[in-house]
Tab-separated table of C-alpha atoms in Angstrom:
chain	number	residue	atom	x	y	z
A	17	MET	CA	67.111	6.442	37.486
A	18	SER	CA	70.260	8.037	36.205
A	19	ALA	CA	73.547	7.150	37.819
A	20	LEU	CA	75.097	10.101	39.609
A	21	PRO	CA	78.829	10.501	40.111
A	22	PRO	CA	79.803	9.267	43.603
A	23	SER	CA	80.444	12.840	44.777
A	24	GLU	CA	76.847	13.815	44.028
A	25	LYS	CA	75.054	10.840	45.584
A	26	ALA	CA	72.787	11.628	48.494
A	27	THR	CA	74.591	10.154	51.485
A	28	PRO	CA	74.179	11.048	55.150
A	29	ALA	CA	77.454	13.014	54.967
A	30	VAL	CA	76.177	15.013	51.973
A	31	ALA	CA	72.909	15.795	53.793
A	32	PHE	CA	74.780	16.772	56.975
A	33	CYS	CA	77.145	19.063	55.038
A	34	PHE	CA	74.234	20.637	53.153
A	35	PHE	CA	72.404	21.401	56.398
A	36	VAL	CA	75.440	22.737	58.269
A	37	ASN	CA	76.596	24.785	55.253
A	38	ARG	CA	73.179	26.475	55.211
A	39	LEU	CA	73.730	27.448	58.846
A	40	LEU	CA	77.311	28.553	58.147
A	41	ASP	CA	76.200	30.649	55.163
A	42	ALA	CA	73.825	32.544	57.459
A	43	GLU	CA	76.550	33.112	60.093
A	44	PRO	CA	79.811	34.493	58.601
A	45	TRP	CA	81.467	34.569	62.038
A	46	ALA	CA	81.150	30.759	62.225
A	47	ARG	CA	82.829	30.273	58.835
A	48	GLU	CA	85.645	32.577	59.966
A	49	ARG	CA	86.189	30.387	63.033
A	50	LEU	CA	86.328	27.215	60.922
A	51	ALA	CA	88.532	28.640	58.141
A	52	PRO	CA	91.861	28.097	59.998
A	53	PHE	CA	91.080	24.364	60.079
A	54	SER	CA	90.719	24.010	56.292
A	55	GLY	CA	92.079	20.743	54.987
A	56	ARG	CA	91.291	18.866	58.187
A	57	THR	CA	88.788	16.049	58.399
A	58	LEU	CA	86.562	15.038	61.282
A	59	GLU	CA	84.442	11.971	61.870
A	60	ILE	CA	81.145	11.991	63.750
A	61	ALA	CA	80.025	8.569	64.965
A	62	ALA	CA	76.638	8.225	66.646
A	63	LEU	CA	75.310	4.677	66.911
A	64	PRO	CA	73.210	3.278	65.271
A	65	LEU	CA	73.902	5.759	62.443
A	66	PRO	CA	76.855	5.260	60.099
A	67	PRO	CA	79.896	7.449	60.839
A	68	LEU	CA	80.096	10.749	58.936
A	69	ARG	CA	83.451	11.976	57.607
A	70	ILE	CA	83.486	15.705	57.031
A	71	ALA	CA	86.243	17.817	55.455
A	72	ILE	CA	86.644	21.516	56.208
A	73	LEU	CA	87.163	23.648	53.105
A	74	GLU	CA	88.846	27.013	52.693
A	75	GLY	CA	86.399	29.669	53.750
A	76	GLY	CA	84.973	27.521	56.548
A	77	ARG	CA	82.440	25.442	54.606
A	78	LEU	CA	82.107	21.653	54.782
A	79	GLU	CA	82.071	18.766	52.313
A	80	PRO	CA	82.034	14.984	52.714
A	81	GLY	CA	85.573	13.776	53.412
A	82	ALA	CA	87.365	10.539	52.671
A	83	GLU	CA	90.790	10.759	54.276
A	84	ALA	CA	91.723	9.681	57.791
A	85	PRO	CA	90.122	12.020	60.332
A	86	HIS	CA	92.097	14.466	62.453
A	87	LEU	CA	89.280	14.415	65.013
A	88	VAL	CA	86.784	11.690	65.949
A	89	LEU	CA	83.639	12.461	67.967
A	90	ARG	CA	81.821	9.353	69.232
A	91	PHE	CA	78.362	9.816	70.679
A	92	GLY	CA	77.506	6.859	72.906
A	93	PRO	CA	74.015	5.677	73.804
A	94	ALA	CA	74.109	7.840	76.943
A	95	ALA	CA	74.390	11.006	74.823
A	96	LEU	CA	70.664	10.978	74.015
A	97	PHE	CA	69.705	10.943	77.687
A	98	ALA	CA	72.506	13.337	78.626
A	99	LEU	CA	71.137	15.861	76.119
A	100	ALA	CA	68.123	16.317	78.366
A	101	GLY	CA	70.372	16.883	81.368
A	102	GLY	CA	72.194	19.826	79.837
A	103	GLU	CA	75.260	20.702	77.839
A	104	GLU	CA	77.859	19.550	80.384
A	105	GLU	CA	76.280	16.105	80.755
A	106	PHE	CA	75.960	15.832	76.970
A	107	LEU	CA	79.603	16.752	76.364
A	108	ALA	CA	80.694	14.274	79.046
A	109	ALA	CA	78.891	11.536	77.069
A	110	VAL	CA	80.909	12.319	73.912
A	111	GLU	CA	84.223	10.522	73.407
A	112	VAL	CA	86.735	12.852	71.732
A	113	SER	CA	89.994	11.708	70.167
A	114	GLY	CA	92.364	13.687	67.982
A	115	ASP	CA	92.953	17.398	67.366
A	116	GLU	CA	92.066	19.188	70.631
A	117	LYS	CA	91.828	22.668	69.088
A	118	LEU	CA	89.429	21.429	66.413
A	119	ALA	CA	87.414	19.656	69.119
A	120	GLN	CA	87.145	22.883	71.122
A	121	GLU	CA	86.041	24.783	68.027
A	122	ALA	CA	83.460	22.119	67.138
A	123	ALA	CA	82.093	22.268	70.698
A	124	PHE	CA	81.912	26.077	70.534
A	125	LEU	CA	80.044	25.976	67.225
A	126	ALA	CA	77.701	23.265	68.495
A	127	ARG	CA	76.811	25.521	71.440
A	128	HIS	CA	76.406	28.766	69.512
A	129	LEU	CA	75.352	27.903	65.959
A	130	ARG	CA	71.600	27.463	66.012
A	131	TRP	CA	69.025	26.982	63.309
A	132	ASP	CA	65.904	28.988	63.998
A	133	VAL	CA	63.397	26.500	62.625
A	134	GLU	CA	60.432	28.665	63.467
A	135	GLU	CA	61.874	31.653	61.597
A	136	ALA	CA	62.681	29.597	58.486
A	137	LEU	CA	59.266	27.951	58.531
A	138	SER	CA	57.474	31.278	58.998
A	139	ARG	CA	58.778	32.428	55.602
A	140	VAL	CA	56.938	29.499	54.010
A	141	VAL	CA	53.708	29.115	55.991
A	142	GLY	CA	53.412	32.297	58.050
A	143	ASP	CA	54.120	33.183	61.670
A	144	VAL	CA	51.140	31.554	63.383
A	145	ALA	CA	51.360	28.248	61.523
A	146	ALA	CA	55.150	28.148	62.001
A	147	HIS	CA	54.747	28.703	65.742
A	148	ARG	CA	52.161	25.922	66.004
A	149	VAL	CA	54.253	23.478	63.972
A	150	ALA	CA	57.353	24.279	66.058
A	151	GLU	CA	55.400	23.829	69.301
A	152	ALA	CA	54.067	20.485	68.064
A	153	ALA	CA	57.591	19.389	67.099
A	154	ARG	CA	58.975	20.414	70.503
A	155	GLY	CA	56.147	18.537	72.233
A	156	PHE	CA	56.763	15.458	70.099
A	157	ALA	CA	60.507	15.552	70.830
A	158	ALA	CA	59.845	15.912	74.571
A	159	TRP	CA	57.391	13.007	74.410
A	160	GLN	CA	59.972	10.838	72.590
A	161	LEU	CA	62.628	11.656	75.184
A	162	GLU	CA	60.239	10.921	78.055
A	163	ALA	CA	59.216	7.637	76.403
A	164	ALA	CA	62.878	6.663	75.983
A	165	LYS	CA	63.539	7.425	79.651
A	166	ARG	CA	60.534	5.331	80.723
A	167	VAL	CA	61.559	2.407	78.501
A	168	SER	CA	65.106	2.497	79.877
A	169	ALA	CA	63.795	2.687	83.473
A	170	ALA	CA	61.494	-0.272	82.786
A	171	ALA	CA	64.421	-2.218	81.298
A	172	VAL	CA	66.543	-1.491	84.376
A	173	ASP	CA	63.677	-2.590	86.649
A	174	PHE	CA	63.259	-5.814	84.694
A	175	LEU	CA	66.994	-6.568	84.689
A	176	ALA	CA	67.308	-5.802	88.399
A	177	GLU	CA	64.071	-7.283	89.782
A	178	GLU	CA	62.967	-10.034	87.405
A	179	ALA	CA	66.087	-11.273	85.614
A	180	ARG	CA	68.432	-10.487	88.532
A	181	LEU	CA	71.168	-9.449	86.077
A	182	LEU	CA	71.681	-6.019	87.615
A	183	VAL	CA	71.999	-4.871	91.197
A	184	ARG	CA	70.398	-1.640	92.316
A	185	ARG	CA	72.689	0.929	93.952
A	186	GLU	CA	70.746	0.796	97.203
A	187	ASP	CA	71.040	-3.009	97.341
A	188	GLN	CA	74.752	-2.831	96.515
A	189	ALA	CA	75.312	-0.198	99.233
A	190	THR	CA	73.411	-2.320	101.775
A	191	HIS	CA	75.467	-5.368	100.806
A	192	ALA	CA	78.723	-3.371	101.057
A	193	ARG	CA	77.763	-2.183	104.567
A	194	ALA	CA	76.950	-5.762	105.601
A	195	VAL	CA	80.303	-6.984	104.277
A	196	ALA	CA	82.114	-4.178	106.140
A	197	ASP	CA	80.252	-5.045	109.363
A	198	LEU	CA	81.154	-8.722	108.913
A	199	ARG	CA	84.814	-7.818	108.313
A	200	ASP	CA	84.857	-5.730	111.507
A	201	ALA	CA	83.188	-8.543	113.463
A	202	LEU	CA	85.763	-11.039	112.186
A	203	ALA	CA	88.599	-8.698	113.168
A	204	ARG	CA	87.162	-8.428	116.703
A	205	LEU	CA	86.761	-12.205	116.872
A	206	GLU	CA	90.378	-12.750	115.789
A	207	LYS	CA	91.590	-10.387	118.548
A	208	ARG	CA	89.558	-12.277	121.162
A	209	LEU	CA	90.969	-15.570	119.954
A	210	GLU	CA	94.514	-14.155	120.163
A	211	ARG	CA	93.920	-13.145	123.780
A	212	LEU	CA	92.588	-16.611	124.635
A	213	GLY	CA	95.284	-18.469	122.721
């Protein structure tokens, strides 16, 4: 294997930039929206993946960045499940710190810049095969999401019922009502004792 210069090594940031630049090349309006932010760096952190530092170039393209980020987007574990709930739930699960204007632009591009996988695949294998592969991929992704939801529900059940490390909301609400009733009963008892005393 030949040693490549560090700038040409295949890293997750290089792969991310390659993919997004392909999308940006197909959509000139998106590059125009990113161009005013040239010279700025953003970091995308989604556990368990390593953080990606991305620099915005003149003309609105991206390259791996090294300097301190102007914007940090942290995707917590809840982001995966929030993605199924819709855009608002997904964005609420993302922690944003730094340049607000760049964050708004990144959110806009994330909503509107789409890769038409089926169209790209149809150029290689034809329309029918591309449609079937895309349908299979969508089904597989839905199955993975459903499996993740079931595993998390089973983990919550185990932690609440078997290990008794978590308390269900219904049980907590029942306990809170019982405590409130006890507090009210004690207040009434204190008043009776004051009258007698």
